[in-house]
Amino acid sequence: MRAAGSPLPAGYYGLPLLKAPVWTWEVPAYFFAGGAAGAVAVIGFAARVTGAGDRLVRDARRVAAIGGGLSTALLIADLGRPDRFLNMLRVFKPQSPMSVGSWMLAVFGTSTAAATLLRNRGADVASAVSAVSGLGMLTYTGVLLGATAIPAWSANVRLLPAHFAASGLGSGASLLELRGHRHQALQLLGIAASVFETMIGAAIESRGDRPSAPLRRGGSGAIAHIGGVLSGPVPIVLRLLGRRRAAATAMLAGSLMTRVAWVAAGRASVRDTAEALGQGATTQRVCDSRSEKDSRDGSAASANPIPPVSSEK
């Protein structure tokens, strides 16, 4: 029986209650590259539809194709072997974010490559497919994190897709700006993404909930703060000052650090045993009460044994 006032055990017989993410640096890099590439594909298709310019369309398709290939390479590097990625494509499971994401990445990588290599009508059809799958690339990694049992992620299941989408959109616009494009639409997209990033950072900071604590303090919190500032207020100020290239660079750095921060926050959250249990303290108290009751009942039975049944009639 646990002594009154003693701390809760750190797991089941010393084992952790949740398994910490074993991802290496390739995964946050994959989240970043995939989101930015997806945004660029959407921007490129919109530029084609609106007639924004052949050079912008061409550069967007090329950047999206590079990003799609890089995303696939990063995911395979994390998995360890290419055949593991191919095995994920053997079956399509709509209820599994991992399965949907794997197929989405395969479609996105193929369509972006086709949009770059094909000409005329074929390129436009491939560009449309890459734009649709690019929308998924913008959000699905956030859905993937939120679908887990890790408190810092599951508690933000609604915030993560929107956060990753805004961050990816800002990164995509920034990549095209660094290619020399100065379209006003890219400027507006960059400002909108930075405003949204600033609002998300303020919302997380103002909340006092325990699951999101790793995003506010500790090493993961420091990374989250730096990433939020670089992708939020800093680009807004720089864009208003006419420093679009510097703003784009800050947005890209902040977006990458944001992905790193979320992964680091997940690892820190796993170490919070009580939060992982949800109602761990309550459950422990119930178990203690039952143990104490059983102990008292056992003592009473020993002090007052049931008299033997007499064989006399």
mmCIF file of C-alpha atoms in Angstrom, residues 92-200:
data_model
loop_
_atom_site.group_PDB
_atom_site.id
_atom_site.type_symbol
_atom_site.label_atom_id
_atom_site.label_comp_id
_atom_site.label_asym_id
_atom_site.label_seq_id
_atom_site.Cartn_x
_atom_site.Cartn_y
_atom_site.Cartn_z
ATOM 1 C CA PHE A 92 -5.210 2.150 -47.748
ATOM 2 C CA LYS A 93 -6.814 2.763 -44.336
ATOM 3 C CA PRO A 94 -9.028 5.872 -44.293
ATOM 4 C CA GLN A 95 -9.219 5.755 -40.486
ATOM 5 C CA SER A 96 -5.429 5.904 -40.147
ATOM 6 C CA PRO A 97 -3.740 9.330 -40.508
ATOM 7 C CA MET A 98 -0.443 7.578 -41.179
ATOM 8 C CA SER A 99 -1.897 5.531 -44.045
ATOM 9 C CA VAL A 100 -3.710 8.531 -45.548
ATOM 10 C CA GLY A 101 -0.578 10.639 -45.217
ATOM 11 C CA SER A 102 1.607 8.041 -46.936
ATOM 12 C CA TRP A 103 -0.724 7.835 -49.905
ATOM 13 C CA MET A 104 -1.058 11.608 -50.010
ATOM 14 C CA LEU A 105 2.719 11.981 -50.108
ATOM 15 C CA ALA A 106 2.958 9.417 -52.915
ATOM 16 C CA VAL A 107 0.299 11.205 -54.974
ATOM 17 C CA PHE A 108 1.816 14.601 -54.265
ATOM 18 C CA GLY A 109 5.356 13.578 -55.185
ATOM 19 C CA THR A 110 4.220 11.919 -58.416
ATOM 20 C CA SER A 111 1.930 14.755 -59.526
ATOM 21 C CA THR A 112 4.440 17.526 -58.794
ATOM 22 C CA ALA A 113 7.097 15.704 -60.790
ATOM 23 C CA ALA A 114 4.642 15.206 -63.651
ATOM 24 C CA ALA A 115 3.639 18.893 -63.592
ATOM 25 C CA THR A 116 7.292 19.803 -64.091
ATOM 26 C CA LEU A 117 8.073 17.267 -66.806
ATOM 27 C CA LEU A 118 4.868 17.408 -68.853
ATOM 28 C CA ARG A 119 3.727 20.199 -71.136
ATOM 29 C CA ASN A 120 0.496 22.038 -71.852
ATOM 30 C CA ARG A 121 -2.687 20.167 -70.905
ATOM 31 C CA GLY A 122 -0.905 17.314 -69.150
ATOM 32 C CA ALA A 123 1.033 19.703 -66.951
ATOM 33 C CA ASP A 124 -2.121 21.579 -66.002
ATOM 34 C CA VAL A 125 -3.926 18.362 -64.990
ATOM 35 C CA ALA A 126 -0.926 17.230 -62.940
ATOM 36 C CA SER A 127 -0.723 20.679 -61.353
ATOM 37 C CA ALA A 128 -4.369 20.453 -60.301
ATOM 38 C CA VAL A 129 -3.756 17.062 -58.680
ATOM 39 C CA SER A 130 -0.679 18.376 -56.892
ATOM 40 C CA ALA A 131 -2.665 21.378 -55.617
ATOM 41 C CA VAL A 132 -5.415 19.157 -54.161
ATOM 42 C CA SER A 133 -2.913 16.810 -52.533
ATOM 43 C CA GLY A 134 -0.894 19.865 -51.508
ATOM 44 C CA LEU A 135 -3.811 21.029 -49.371
ATOM 45 C CA GLY A 136 -3.546 17.716 -47.569
ATOM 46 C CA MET A 137 0.206 18.096 -47.163
ATOM 47 C CA LEU A 138 -0.434 21.428 -45.456
ATOM 48 C CA THR A 139 -2.566 19.932 -42.702
ATOM 49 C CA TYR A 140 -2.190 16.164 -42.393
ATOM 50 C CA THR A 141 0.991 16.177 -40.291
ATOM 51 C CA GLY A 142 -0.859 18.251 -37.700
ATOM 52 C CA VAL A 143 -3.706 15.725 -37.775
ATOM 53 C CA LEU A 144 -1.143 12.941 -37.385
ATOM 54 C CA LEU A 145 0.234 14.448 -34.168
ATOM 55 C CA GLY A 146 -3.189 15.214 -32.733
ATOM 56 C CA ALA A 147 -4.377 11.621 -33.253
ATOM 57 C CA THR A 148 -1.895 10.291 -30.682
ATOM 58 C CA ALA A 149 -2.293 9.831 -26.918
ATOM 59 C CA ILE A 150 0.561 12.205 -26.084
ATOM 60 C CA PRO A 151 -1.081 14.969 -23.990
ATOM 61 C CA ALA A 152 0.679 17.986 -25.559
ATOM 62 C CA TRP A 153 -0.517 16.855 -28.979
ATOM 63 C CA SER A 154 -3.944 15.366 -28.248
ATOM 64 C CA ALA A 155 -4.971 18.438 -26.230
ATOM 65 C CA ASN A 156 -4.278 20.591 -29.321
ATOM 66 C CA VAL A 157 -5.906 18.288 -31.866
ATOM 67 C CA ARG A 158 -7.924 21.168 -33.369
ATOM 68 C CA LEU A 159 -5.125 23.707 -33.253
ATOM 69 C CA LEU A 160 -2.368 21.643 -34.872
ATOM 70 C CA PRO A 161 -3.793 21.331 -38.436
ATOM 71 C CA ALA A 162 -4.568 25.061 -38.627
ATOM 72 C CA HIS A 163 -1.185 25.942 -37.134
ATOM 73 C CA PHE A 164 0.724 23.760 -39.586
ATOM 74 C CA ALA A 165 -1.362 25.064 -42.490
ATOM 75 C CA ALA A 166 -0.633 28.713 -41.668
ATOM 76 C CA SER A 167 3.034 27.965 -41.119
ATOM 77 C CA GLY A 168 3.289 26.019 -44.372
ATOM 78 C CA LEU A 169 1.483 28.733 -46.327
ATOM 79 C CA GLY A 170 3.857 31.387 -45.014
ATOM 80 C CA SER A 171 6.849 29.182 -45.847
ATOM 81 C CA GLY A 172 5.602 28.519 -49.373
ATOM 82 C CA ALA A 173 5.089 32.207 -50.107
ATOM 83 C CA SER A 174 8.514 32.953 -48.610
ATOM 84 C CA LEU A 175 10.271 30.393 -50.822
ATOM 85 C CA LEU A 176 8.816 32.006 -53.930
ATOM 86 C CA GLU A 177 9.763 35.480 -52.697
ATOM 87 C CA LEU A 178 13.337 34.308 -52.207
ATOM 88 C CA ARG A 179 13.216 33.206 -55.856
ATOM 89 C CA GLY A 180 12.729 36.866 -56.741
ATOM 90 C CA HIS A 181 8.951 37.059 -57.103
ATOM 91 C CA ARG A 182 7.416 40.266 -55.790
ATOM 92 C CA HIS A 183 3.720 39.695 -56.436
ATOM 93 C CA GLN A 184 1.426 41.506 -54.027
ATOM 94 C CA ALA A 185 -0.500 38.296 -53.410
ATOM 95 C CA LEU A 186 2.618 36.704 -51.916
ATOM 96 C CA GLN A 187 3.052 39.692 -49.651
ATOM 97 C CA LEU A 188 -0.535 39.409 -48.427
ATOM 98 C CA LEU A 189 -0.205 35.654 -47.874
ATOM 99 C CA GLY A 190 2.957 36.213 -45.857
ATOM 100 C CA ILE A 191 1.333 38.859 -43.667
ATOM 101 C CA ALA A 192 -1.798 36.748 -43.109
ATOM 102 C CA ALA A 193 0.276 33.715 -42.121
ATOM 103 C CA SER A 194 2.386 35.768 -39.699
ATOM 104 C CA VAL A 195 -0.695 37.329 -38.098
ATOM 105 C CA PHE A 196 -2.195 33.884 -37.591
ATOM 106 C CA GLU A 197 1.085 32.572 -36.150
ATOM 107 C CA THR A 198 1.143 35.490 -33.708
ATOM 108 C CA MET A 199 -2.420 34.770 -32.594
ATOM 109 C CA ILE A 200 -1.656 31.072 -32.074
#
